[in-house]
Short mmCIF file of C-alpha atoms in Angstrom, two decimals:
data_model
loop_
_atom_site.label_atom_id
_atom_site.label_comp_id
_atom_site.label_asym_id
_atom_site.label_seq_id
_atom_site.Cartn_x
_atom_site.Cartn_y
_atom_site.Cartn_z
CA MET A 1 103.75 -14.55 -146.86
CA ASP A 2 103.88 -13.64 -143.16
CA SER A 3 105.29 -16.56 -141.13
CA ARG A 4 102.24 -16.40 -138.83
CA GLU A 5 100.00 -17.26 -141.77
CA ALA A 6 102.30 -19.78 -143.47
CA PRO A 7 101.85 -23.56 -143.14
CA VAL A 8 103.71 -25.28 -140.33
CA ARG A 9 107.11 -26.71 -141.25
CA PRO A 10 107.53 -30.51 -140.93
CA PHE A 11 110.68 -29.83 -138.91
CA VAL A 12 108.55 -28.20 -136.20
CA VAL A 13 106.32 -31.28 -136.05
CA PHE A 14 109.45 -33.43 -135.79
CA CYS A 15 110.80 -31.31 -132.89
CA ALA A 16 107.43 -31.46 -131.11
CA LEU A 17 107.24 -35.25 -131.41
CA ILE A 18 110.79 -35.84 -130.22
CA ALA A 19 110.29 -33.51 -127.25
CA SER A 20 107.00 -35.27 -126.47
CA LEU A 21 108.82 -38.58 -126.04
CA GLY A 22 109.33 -37.28 -122.51
CA ALA A 23 105.55 -37.22 -122.13
CA PHE A 24 105.41 -40.71 -123.69
CA ASN A 25 107.72 -41.86 -120.90
CA SER A 26 105.41 -40.25 -118.36
CA GLY A 27 102.48 -42.20 -119.79
CA VAL A 28 104.44 -45.44 -119.78
CA ASN A 29 105.24 -45.04 -116.10
CA THR A 30 101.77 -43.83 -115.15
CA SER A 31 100.24 -47.22 -116.03
CA ALA A 32 103.26 -49.53 -115.92
CA LEU A 33 101.96 -51.19 -112.73
CA ASN A 34 98.26 -51.18 -113.58
CA ILE A 35 98.04 -54.74 -114.94
CA PRO A 36 101.09 -56.49 -113.33
CA GLY A 37 100.36 -54.97 -109.90
CA ASP A 38 99.10 -58.26 -108.42
CA SER A 39 102.15 -60.14 -109.71
CA LEU A 40 104.39 -57.54 -108.09
CA ARG A 41 102.65 -57.82 -104.69
CA ASN A 42 102.01 -61.59 -104.59
CA CYS A 43 104.47 -64.38 -105.33
CA PRO A 44 103.14 -67.25 -107.48
CA GLY A 45 101.85 -70.43 -105.85
CA VAL A 46 102.14 -69.31 -102.22
CA PRO A 47 99.83 -67.55 -99.73
CA ALA A 48 99.69 -63.76 -99.78
CA GLY A 49 102.59 -62.20 -97.89
CA VAL A 50 104.98 -65.11 -98.42
CA VAL A 51 108.14 -64.24 -100.34
CA THR A 52 109.83 -66.60 -102.78
CA TYR A 53 112.97 -66.03 -104.85
CA TYR A 54 114.03 -66.56 -108.45
CA PRO A 55 116.23 -69.63 -108.92
CA HIS A 56 119.90 -68.84 -108.17
CA SER A 57 119.10 -65.18 -107.48
CA PRO A 58 118.86 -62.97 -104.37
CA LEU A 59 115.97 -61.05 -105.97
CA PRO A 60 112.48 -61.85 -104.63
CA GLN A 61 109.74 -62.76 -107.09
CA CYS A 62 107.41 -60.28 -105.43
CA ILE A 63 107.37 -57.43 -102.92
CA PRO A 64 104.38 -57.91 -100.60
CA MET A 65 102.60 -54.64 -99.71
CA SER A 66 99.37 -53.74 -97.95
CA ASP A 67 96.83 -51.59 -99.78
CA TRP A 68 98.07 -48.51 -97.92
CA VAL A 69 101.75 -49.19 -98.65
CA TRP A 70 100.91 -50.00 -102.26
CA GLY A 71 99.03 -46.73 -102.59
CA ALA A 72 101.97 -44.84 -101.06
CA ALA A 73 104.55 -46.60 -103.27
CA THR A 74 102.46 -45.93 -106.38
CA GLY A 75 101.99 -42.34 -105.24
CA MET A 76 105.74 -41.79 -104.98
CA PHE A 77 105.67 -41.41 -108.76
CA ALA A 78 103.64 -38.24 -108.22
CA VAL A 79 106.00 -37.07 -105.45
CA GLY A 80 108.84 -37.35 -107.92
CA GLY A 81 106.71 -35.54 -110.48
CA LEU A 82 106.22 -32.73 -107.98
CA ILE A 83 109.99 -32.45 -107.48
CA GLY A 84 110.63 -32.56 -111.22
CA ALA A 85 108.10 -29.81 -111.85
CA MET A 86 109.58 -27.62 -109.11
CA VAL A 87 113.13 -27.81 -110.49
CA SER A 88 112.08 -27.54 -114.13
CA GLY A 89 112.00 -23.75 -114.15
CA TRP A 90 115.59 -23.37 -112.98
CA PHE A 91 116.98 -26.08 -115.26
CA SER A 92 115.08 -24.95 -118.37
CA ASN A 93 116.12 -21.33 -117.84
CA ARG A 94 119.72 -22.20 -117.06
CA PHE A 95 120.39 -24.78 -119.79
CA GLY A 96 117.54 -24.10 -122.21
CA ARG A 97 114.41 -26.12 -122.91
CA ARG A 98 116.05 -28.59 -125.28
CA ASP A 99 119.32 -29.21 -123.45
CA SER A 100 117.69 -29.52 -120.02
CA MET A 101 115.50 -32.33 -121.39
CA ILE A 102 118.64 -34.17 -122.46
CA LEU A 103 120.20 -33.74 -119.00
CA LEU A 104 117.17 -34.79 -116.93
CA ASN A 105 116.71 -38.02 -118.88
CA VAL A 106 119.28 -39.50 -116.52
CA THR A 107 116.55 -39.78 -113.87
CA PHE A 108 114.73 -42.38 -116.00
CA PHE A 109 117.88 -44.51 -116.06
CA ILE A 110 118.33 -44.30 -112.29
CA GLY A 111 114.66 -45.05 -111.63
CA ALA A 112 114.54 -48.01 -114.01
CA ILE A 113 117.61 -49.59 -112.39
CA LEU A 114 116.21 -49.18 -108.87
CA LEU A 115 112.80 -50.57 -109.83
CA SER A 116 114.05 -53.54 -111.81
CA LEU A 117 116.39 -54.58 -108.97
CA ALA A 118 114.04 -53.71 -106.10
CA THR A 119 113.98 -56.05 -103.10
CA THR A 120 111.95 -53.95 -100.65
CA SER A 121 108.99 -51.59 -100.84
CA GLY A 122 111.32 -48.76 -99.78
CA GLN A 123 113.68 -49.27 -102.72
CA PHE A 124 110.70 -49.61 -105.01
CA ALA A 125 109.29 -46.31 -103.76
CA VAL A 126 112.62 -44.52 -104.29
CA GLY A 127 112.76 -45.85 -107.85
CA ARG A 128 109.27 -44.49 -108.47
CA ILE A 129 110.42 -41.10 -107.18
CA PHE A 130 113.28 -40.93 -109.70
CA ILE A 131 110.98 -41.99 -112.54
CA GLY A 132 108.52 -39.36 -111.35
CA ILE A 133 111.18 -36.62 -111.33
CA GLY A 134 111.87 -37.22 -115.00
CA SER A 135 108.16 -37.42 -115.84
CA GLY A 136 107.30 -34.24 -113.94
CA PHE A 137 110.17 -32.34 -115.49
CA MET A 138 109.31 -33.47 -119.01
CA THR A 139 105.61 -32.73 -118.63
CA CYS A 140 106.47 -29.18 -117.62
CA VAL A 141 109.24 -28.35 -120.09
CA VAL A 142 107.78 -30.07 -123.16
CA SER A 143 104.67 -27.88 -123.10
CA VAL A 144 106.79 -24.72 -122.83
CA TYR A 145 109.24 -25.82 -125.54
CA VAL A 146 106.60 -26.85 -128.06
CA SER A 147 104.56 -23.72 -127.41
CA GLU A 148 107.61 -21.52 -128.00
CA ILE A 149 108.57 -23.10 -131.33
CA SER A 150 105.05 -23.45 -132.77
CA PRO A 151 103.31 -20.98 -135.14
CA PRO A 152 100.12 -19.44 -133.68
CA LYS A 153 97.63 -21.29 -135.91
CA SER A 154 99.05 -24.72 -135.05
CA ARG A 155 100.23 -24.13 -131.49
CA GLY A 156 97.25 -25.80 -129.82
CA ALA A 157 97.51 -28.98 -131.87
CA LEU A 158 101.30 -29.19 -131.60
CA THR A 159 101.34 -28.57 -127.86
CA SER A 160 98.68 -31.26 -127.51
CA THR A 161 101.15 -33.84 -128.84
CA LEU A 162 102.31 -33.96 -125.22
CA GLN A 163 99.00 -35.49 -124.14
CA LEU A 164 98.74 -37.63 -127.28
CA LEU A 165 102.13 -39.22 -126.62
CA THR A 166 101.17 -39.66 -122.96
CA THR A 167 98.05 -41.62 -123.89
CA ILE A 168 99.96 -43.69 -126.45
CA GLY A 169 102.51 -44.51 -123.75
CA ILE A 170 99.72 -45.65 -121.43
CA LEU A 171 98.14 -47.86 -124.11
CA LEU A 172 101.43 -49.37 -125.25
CA ILE A 173 102.66 -50.31 -121.78
CA GLU A 174 99.30 -51.90 -120.92
CA CYS A 175 99.38 -53.99 -124.09
CA ILE A 176 102.93 -55.08 -123.29
CA SER A 177 101.94 -55.82 -119.69
CA LEU A 178 99.42 -58.44 -120.84
CA GLY A 179 102.32 -60.70 -121.79
CA LEU A 180 104.44 -59.71 -118.80
CA ASN A 181 101.92 -60.13 -115.98
CA SER A 182 104.14 -62.55 -114.10
CA ALA A 183 106.78 -62.83 -111.39
CA ILE A 184 109.59 -61.96 -113.80
CA GLY A 185 107.50 -59.88 -116.16
CA TRP A 186 106.86 -56.95 -113.83
CA ARG A 187 110.61 -56.32 -113.56
CA ILE A 188 110.83 -56.13 -117.36
CA VAL A 189 107.88 -53.73 -117.51
CA VAL A 190 109.54 -51.21 -115.20
CA VAL A 191 112.75 -51.14 -117.24
CA ILE A 192 111.06 -50.52 -120.63
CA THR A 193 111.17 -46.77 -119.95
CA ILE A 194 114.86 -46.78 -120.91
CA ALA A 195 114.07 -47.33 -124.62
CA PRO A 196 112.32 -43.99 -125.35
CA THR A 197 114.83 -42.27 -123.08
CA ILE A 198 117.75 -43.37 -125.25
CA ILE A 199 115.94 -42.36 -128.46
CA GLN A 200 115.17 -38.90 -127.13
CA MET A 201 118.70 -38.28 -125.84
CA LEU A 202 120.18 -39.23 -129.24
CA VAL A 203 117.77 -37.21 -131.40
CA LEU A 204 117.08 -34.05 -129.34
CA PRO A 205 120.45 -32.43 -130.25
CA PHE A 206 119.22 -32.23 -133.85
CA CYS A 207 116.09 -30.27 -132.82
CA ALA A 208 115.90 -26.48 -132.69
CA ARG A 209 116.46 -24.49 -129.52
CA SER A 210 113.66 -22.20 -128.39
CA PRO A 211 114.14 -18.77 -130.04
CA ARG A 212 112.44 -17.14 -127.07
CA TRP A 213 114.92 -18.65 -124.66
CA LEU A 214 117.80 -17.53 -126.87
CA VAL A 215 116.49 -13.95 -126.97
CA ASN A 216 115.99 -14.14 -123.22
CA LYS A 217 119.72 -14.89 -122.96
CA ASN A 218 120.55 -12.03 -125.37
CA ARG A 219 121.68 -14.51 -128.04
CA VAL A 220 119.61 -12.75 -130.68
CA ASP A 221 121.58 -13.82 -133.77
CA GLU A 222 121.19 -17.47 -132.72
CA ALA A 223 117.50 -16.84 -132.06
CA ARG A 224 117.03 -15.48 -135.57
CA ALA A 225 118.82 -18.50 -137.05
CA ALA A 226 116.63 -20.84 -134.98
CA PHE A 227 113.52 -18.94 -136.06
CA LEU A 228 114.44 -19.42 -139.71
CA ARG A 229 114.66 -23.18 -139.08
CA ILE A 230 111.14 -23.39 -137.66
CA ARG A 231 109.16 -20.99 -139.88
CA ASN A 232 108.00 -20.75 -143.48
CA GLY A 233 107.53 -17.34 -145.09
CA ASP A 234 108.73 -13.90 -143.97
CA ILE A 235 109.71 -13.97 -140.30
CA GLU A 236 110.35 -10.22 -139.84
CA ALA A 237 106.98 -9.21 -138.38
CA GLU A 238 106.69 -12.20 -136.03
CA PHE A 239 110.33 -12.03 -134.96
CA THR A 240 110.09 -8.29 -134.29
CA ASP A 241 106.88 -8.73 -132.29
CA MET A 242 108.61 -11.38 -130.20
CA LEU A 243 111.57 -9.07 -129.53
CA LEU A 244 109.23 -6.25 -128.54
CA GLY A 245 107.54 -8.55 -126.07
CA LEU A 246 110.72 -9.94 -124.57
CA ASN A 247 112.83 -6.78 -124.35
CA SER A 248 111.98 -3.52 -122.66
CA ALA A 249 109.67 -1.50 -124.88
CA GLU A 250 111.77 1.67 -125.05
CA GLU A 251 114.93 -0.23 -125.94
CA ALA A 252 113.10 -2.30 -128.54
CA LYS A 253 111.63 0.74 -130.26
CA SER A 254 114.96 2.50 -130.42
CA ASN A 255 116.67 -0.57 -131.79
CA LEU A 256 113.99 -1.01 -134.44
CA ASP A 257 115.24 2.19 -136.14
CA ASP A 258 117.76 -0.15 -137.75
CA LYS A 259 116.18 -1.81 -140.79
CA ASP A 260 117.76 -5.12 -139.89
CA SER A 261 115.87 -6.18 -136.77
CA ALA A 262 118.48 -8.76 -135.87
CA ALA A 263 121.24 -6.19 -136.06
CA GLY A 264 119.08 -3.72 -134.16
CA PHE A 265 118.90 -6.21 -131.32
CA ASP A 266 122.57 -7.03 -131.29
CA SER A 267 123.08 -9.25 -128.26
CA ASN A 268 126.34 -7.60 -127.19
CA ALA A 269 124.79 -4.15 -127.34
CA VAL A 270 121.80 -5.22 -125.31
CA ALA A 271 123.95 -6.89 -122.68
CA LYS A 272 126.21 -3.84 -122.42
CA ASP A 273 123.44 -1.23 -122.26
CA ASN A 274 121.02 -2.99 -119.99
CA SER A 275 122.11 -6.28 -118.50
CA LYS A 276 119.04 -6.59 -116.31
CA ASP A 277 116.24 -5.73 -118.70
CA GLU A 278 113.11 -7.78 -119.15
CA GLY A 279 114.64 -9.81 -121.92
CA GLU A 280 117.27 -11.13 -119.55
CA ARG A 281 115.57 -11.20 -116.18
CA GLN A 282 113.83 -14.21 -114.72
CA LEU A 283 111.26 -13.60 -112.02
CA SER A 284 110.89 -15.75 -108.93
CA ILE A 285 107.48 -17.10 -107.96
CA GLY A 286 107.33 -14.46 -105.22
CA GLN A 287 107.96 -11.69 -107.74
CA VAL A 288 105.31 -13.12 -110.06
CA PHE A 289 102.77 -12.84 -107.24
CA ALA A 290 103.97 -9.28 -106.53
CA ILE A 291 102.71 -8.20 -109.98
CA PRO A 292 98.88 -8.17 -109.82
CA VAL A 293 98.12 -9.11 -113.43
CA LEU A 294 100.49 -12.10 -113.27
CA ALA A 295 99.35 -13.12 -109.79
CA VAL A 296 95.69 -13.35 -110.82
CA LEU A 297 96.54 -15.22 -114.03
CA THR A 298 98.80 -17.66 -112.18
CA LEU A 299 96.14 -18.47 -109.59
CA LYS A 300 93.61 -19.19 -112.35
CA ILE A 301 95.93 -21.63 -114.12
CA PHE A 302 96.86 -23.19 -110.75
CA VAL A 303 93.19 -23.99 -110.14
CA VAL A 304 92.78 -25.47 -113.63
CA HIS A 305 95.72 -27.82 -113.02
CA ALA A 306 94.60 -28.81 -109.53
CA LEU A 307 91.12 -29.72 -110.77
CA SER A 308 92.53 -31.67 -113.72
CA GLN A 309 93.72 -34.24 -111.17
CA LEU A 310 91.06 -33.86 -108.46
CA THR A 311 88.34 -34.74 -110.96
CA GLY A 312 89.68 -38.30 -110.82
CA ILE A 313 91.35 -39.25 -114.09
CA ASN A 314 94.37 -40.90 -112.48
CA ALA A 315 92.14 -42.87 -110.14
CA ILE A 316 91.01 -44.52 -113.37
CA MET A 317 94.50 -44.77 -114.91
CA TYR A 318 96.16 -46.14 -111.75
CA TYR A 319 93.42 -48.45 -110.55
CA SER A 320 91.09 -49.19 -113.46
CA THR A 321 91.98 -52.90 -113.37
CA THR A 322 91.13 -53.00 -109.66
CA ILE A 323 87.83 -51.22 -110.29
CA PHE A 324 86.85 -53.60 -113.08
CA GLN A 325 87.89 -56.78 -111.26
CA ALA A 326 84.82 -56.64 -109.05
CA SER A 327 82.61 -57.05 -112.11
CA PHE A 328 84.80 -58.71 -114.72
CA GLY A 329 87.23 -60.91 -112.79
CA ASN A 330 90.21 -62.04 -114.87
CA THR A 331 89.03 -60.22 -118.00
CA ALA A 332 89.36 -56.81 -116.27
CA GLN A 333 92.76 -56.19 -117.82
CA TYR A 334 91.30 -56.30 -121.33
CA VAL A 335 88.67 -53.74 -120.40
CA THR A 336 91.47 -51.55 -119.03
CA ILE A 337 93.26 -51.68 -122.39
CA GLY A 338 90.03 -50.79 -124.15
CA VAL A 339 89.77 -47.68 -121.98
CA SER A 340 93.36 -46.70 -122.79
CA GLY A 341 92.77 -47.24 -126.52
CA LEU A 342 89.74 -44.96 -126.40
CA ASN A 343 91.86 -42.38 -124.58
CA VAL A 344 94.26 -42.28 -127.54
CA VAL A 345 91.50 -42.04 -130.17
CA VAL A 346 89.66 -39.21 -128.44
CA THR A 347 92.91 -37.33 -127.78
CA VAL A 348 93.53 -37.37 -131.55
CA ILE A 349 90.02 -35.99 -132.06
CA GLY A 350 90.65 -33.28 -129.46
CA LEU A 351 93.97 -32.43 -131.11
CA SER A 352 92.15 -31.82 -134.40
CA LEU A 353 89.54 -29.60 -132.70
CA ILE A 354 91.60 -27.50 -130.32
CA ASP A 355 92.52 -24.85 -132.89
CA ARG A 356 89.01 -24.86 -134.37
CA LEU A 357 86.57 -24.94 -131.47
CA GLY A 358 89.04 -23.35 -129.07
CA ARG A 359 90.46 -24.14 -125.65
CA LYS A 360 87.57 -22.88 -123.54
CA THR A 361 84.84 -24.64 -125.53
CA LEU A 362 86.63 -27.98 -125.30
CA LEU A 363 87.23 -27.51 -121.57
CA LEU A 364 83.51 -26.90 -121.00
CA ILE A 365 82.53 -29.96 -123.07
CA SER A 366 85.14 -31.98 -121.21
CA THR A 367 84.21 -31.05 -117.64
CA GLY A 368 80.48 -31.24 -118.34
CA GLY A 369 80.82 -34.77 -119.71
CA MET A 370 83.03 -35.88 -116.82
CA CYS A 371 80.45 -34.67 -114.30
CA ILE A 372 77.56 -36.48 -116.01
CA PHE A 373 79.36 -39.79 -116.45
CA CYS A 374 80.70 -39.84 -112.88
CA VAL A 375 77.10 -39.61 -111.64
CA ILE A 376 75.99 -42.44 -113.94
CA MET A 377 79.08 -44.47 -112.93
CA THR A 378 77.97 -44.25 -109.31
CA ILE A 379 74.59 -45.74 -110.23
CA ALA A 380 76.21 -48.48 -112.33
CA MET A 381 78.56 -49.51 -109.51
CA ARG A 382 75.82 -49.28 -106.89
CA TYR A 383 73.65 -51.76 -108.77
CA ASN A 384 76.55 -53.72 -110.28
CA VAL A 385 75.59 -53.11 -113.91
CA SER A 386 78.83 -54.23 -115.53
CA ALA A 387 78.16 -53.07 -119.08
CA LEU A 388 77.11 -49.62 -117.88
CA GLN A 389 80.31 -49.37 -115.80
CA VAL A 390 82.43 -49.94 -118.88
CA VAL A 391 80.43 -47.45 -120.95
CA CYS A 392 80.59 -44.79 -118.22
CA ILE A 393 84.32 -45.10 -117.63
CA MET A 394 85.00 -45.04 -121.35
CA LEU A 395 82.82 -41.96 -121.82
CA TYR A 396 84.40 -40.32 -118.77
CA VAL A 397 87.88 -40.95 -120.19
CA ALA A 398 86.72 -39.71 -123.60
CA SER A 399 85.38 -36.52 -122.01
CA PHE A 400 88.64 -35.95 -120.19
CA ALA A 401 90.81 -36.70 -123.22
CA VAL A 402 89.00 -34.35 -125.59
CA GLY A 403 89.73 -31.30 -123.45
CA TYR A 404 90.96 -31.45 -119.88
CA GLY A 405 93.63 -33.99 -120.71
CA MET A 406 95.64 -31.63 -122.90
CA ILE A 407 94.46 -28.04 -122.60
CA PRO A 408 95.91 -27.25 -119.12
CA PHE A 409 99.37 -27.91 -120.57
CA VAL A 410 98.60 -25.74 -123.60
CA LEU A 411 97.52 -22.89 -121.31
CA VAL A 412 100.78 -23.05 -119.36
CA GLY A 413 102.85 -22.65 -122.50
CA GLU A 414 100.87 -19.79 -124.03
CA CYS A 415 99.50 -17.63 -121.19
CA PHE A 416 102.71 -16.41 -119.52
CA PRO A 417 105.56 -14.10 -120.64
CA THR A 418 108.98 -15.69 -121.06
CA TYR A 419 110.40 -13.94 -118.00
CA ALA A 420 107.71 -15.60 -115.85
CA ILE A 421 107.30 -18.95 -117.61
CA GLY A 422 109.91 -20.73 -115.46
CA PRO A 423 108.36 -20.24 -112.01
CA THR A 424 104.75 -20.28 -113.22
CA SER A 425 105.07 -23.47 -115.26
CA SER A 426 106.92 -25.11 -112.37
CA GLY A 427 104.20 -24.02 -109.98
CA CYS A 428 101.36 -25.19 -112.22
CA LEU A 429 102.87 -28.60 -112.79
CA ALA A 430 103.86 -28.90 -109.11
CA ILE A 431 100.20 -28.38 -108.21
CA ASN A 432 99.23 -30.92 -110.87
CA TRP A 433 101.60 -33.57 -109.54
CA LEU A 434 100.74 -32.84 -105.89
CA MET A 435 97.07 -33.50 -106.60
CA ASN A 436 98.10 -36.55 -108.62
CA PHE A 437 99.87 -37.86 -105.50
CA VAL A 438 96.88 -37.13 -103.28
CA ILE A 439 94.51 -39.05 -105.56
CA GLY A 440 96.95 -41.96 -105.97
CA LEU A 441 97.41 -42.17 -102.20
CA ILE A 442 93.82 -41.92 -101.01
CA PHE A 443 91.78 -43.52 -103.80
CA PRO A 444 92.31 -47.20 -102.80
CA SER A 445 91.11 -46.40 -99.28
CA MET A 446 88.36 -44.13 -100.59
CA LEU A 447 87.10 -46.87 -102.92
CA ALA A 448 87.18 -49.39 -100.08
CA GLY A 449 85.36 -47.03 -97.71
CA CYS A 450 82.90 -45.22 -99.99
CA GLY A 451 82.49 -47.83 -102.69
CA PRO A 452 80.55 -46.55 -105.70
CA TYR A 453 79.88 -43.20 -104.04
CA SER A 454 83.56 -42.30 -104.54
CA PHE A 455 82.61 -41.14 -108.02
CA LEU A 456 80.06 -38.66 -106.68
CA ILE A 457 83.00 -36.73 -105.21
CA PHE A 458 84.62 -36.60 -108.64
CA ALA A 459 81.28 -35.51 -110.15
CA GLY A 460 81.09 -32.57 -107.75
CA LEU A 461 84.66 -31.51 -108.50
CA SER A 462 83.99 -31.76 -112.24
CA LEU A 463 81.02 -29.42 -111.81
CA ILE A 464 83.23 -26.95 -109.94
CA ALA A 465 85.76 -27.16 -112.79
CA PHE A 466 83.01 -26.45 -115.36
CA ILE A 467 81.86 -23.34 -113.50
CA PHE A 468 85.40 -22.08 -112.96
CA VAL A 469 86.37 -22.46 -116.63
CA PHE A 470 83.14 -20.79 -117.77
CA ILE A 471 83.74 -17.72 -115.58
CA TYR A 472 87.52 -17.27 -115.45
CA ILE A 473 89.38 -18.89 -118.37
CA PRO A 474 89.88 -16.78 -121.56
CA GLU A 475 89.92 -18.10 -125.12
CA THR A 476 93.39 -18.11 -126.72
CA LYS A 477 92.95 -20.04 -129.99
CA GLN A 478 94.94 -18.94 -133.05
CA LYS A 479 96.54 -15.96 -131.32
CA SER A 480 100.27 -15.24 -131.15
CA LEU A 481 101.81 -15.23 -127.69
CA GLU A 482 102.12 -11.45 -127.96
CA GLU A 483 98.41 -11.09 -128.81
CA ILE A 484 97.55 -13.26 -125.83
CA GLY A 485 99.80 -11.06 -123.67
CA ARG A 486 97.94 -7.95 -124.78
CA HIS A 487 94.59 -9.60 -124.06
CA LEU A 488 95.67 -10.81 -120.61
CA GLY A 489 97.36 -7.52 -119.74
CA TRP A 490 101.02 -8.46 -119.28
CA TYR A 491 102.38 -7.42 -122.68
CA GLY A 492 104.68 -4.38 -122.38
CA ILE A 493 104.42 -3.96 -118.60
CA ASN A 494 107.45 -2.49 -116.83
CA ILE A 495 108.61 -5.13 -114.37
CA GLU A 496 110.74 -2.79 -112.28
CA GLU A 497 107.91 -0.30 -111.85
CA GLU A 498 105.46 -3.02 -110.85
CA LEU A 499 107.85 -4.51 -108.28
CA ALA A 500 108.68 -1.01 -106.97
CA LYS A 501 104.97 -0.34 -106.41
CA LYS A 502 104.72 -3.53 -104.39
CA ASN A 503 107.78 -2.65 -102.32
CA LYS A 504 106.38 0.82 -101.55
CA ALA A 505 103.08 -0.69 -100.53
#
């Protein structure tokens, strides 16, 4: 049986889950401060702004911050995410997808130490930056890694484990925060991120390297061995198609005269004959935009990622407790956990549908629902209908989770050739995290100034996202990366010729 038709190996699922622990960490840190935020900003039993200290300790029980400073400190997580996304391309190409994840886990340790020992808002913000660097890096590299090891028929579901683990991380940390919403508890919450970090660092070395990355480094024998670890059935056709896509077409065809495709692509021979071919070269973001077909594709995915944040999901994830407090008082934190629990359930539903209904269909359902429920949310907040607020936010989160929450990351991993995946994935996730920062920074002030009408802005942006997806985003379900490349127009292009045309122009 052809490996592209064979059932997915459990080992691939294992690798995807372990890699997605990085996304779990991102989820943990996205909502770590949602419930204990008031305890962090206000010391117990004293007026707001007054600082008290733990007995026999130089550490303050709280770090008073204004709404603006709090928004900025919270937003530093997204600034770190932006940095992590920008460096992810270089690190993942230099050290490989798997090994770079092991290396960058150190940022979670640094961030956790700074946050748990923070005495000022400045130190707290720096700690959030380091945590964000790790989260941004993982979000970017996990989607690429899982996409590159997954068989075509299961790639959508497996890549979506990134978002599933993110939502589980959000739910788990909010449940834990219920018992740690105190002067000492918030310091424990911010250090919990170390636990999944240690697990991932210990287990990742047992996972497979990306065969595509190995071929890209002309380590073809290792790539074949890795491919055998992650596939059932006969790998020859799929492996050969991958080599044809990653190496220059003329060289690949000549090498295929040898019956043994691995021998035909001997890494030493390739390196000796053509050390700068497509299989080895990594484009810069400038070179990507110099090739028209890649430039147009990159801009489309950039817009998808920007709108995934501008439609408002992290306004809910960061500040849902604050939003609900106006209507529910002290019980707001339980409503917040209910929203996070729904997020997990609907993400599982989306994961089961992504390879059946397809990416584009789910994106349209997702953005359409988000638009509708943001409009209804505005009405509910305007007239203070508490029950309707809860229903609308839950349905908004459900709409996001079923499509827009996971599919942008799937598209990054499957729409670009290996020689362009580094800069394009970094760029996409940098845009994602930049918009994340913008929303985290301005939403508290926007909510204070616009009140319920804040959600009309998100409704308008959701409508724009719906129209954009309908017109510009192709369907990629159950296609190999090479088939997607042929459909999008980048499969088999001559990089040198394309760049030469741009230079002449």
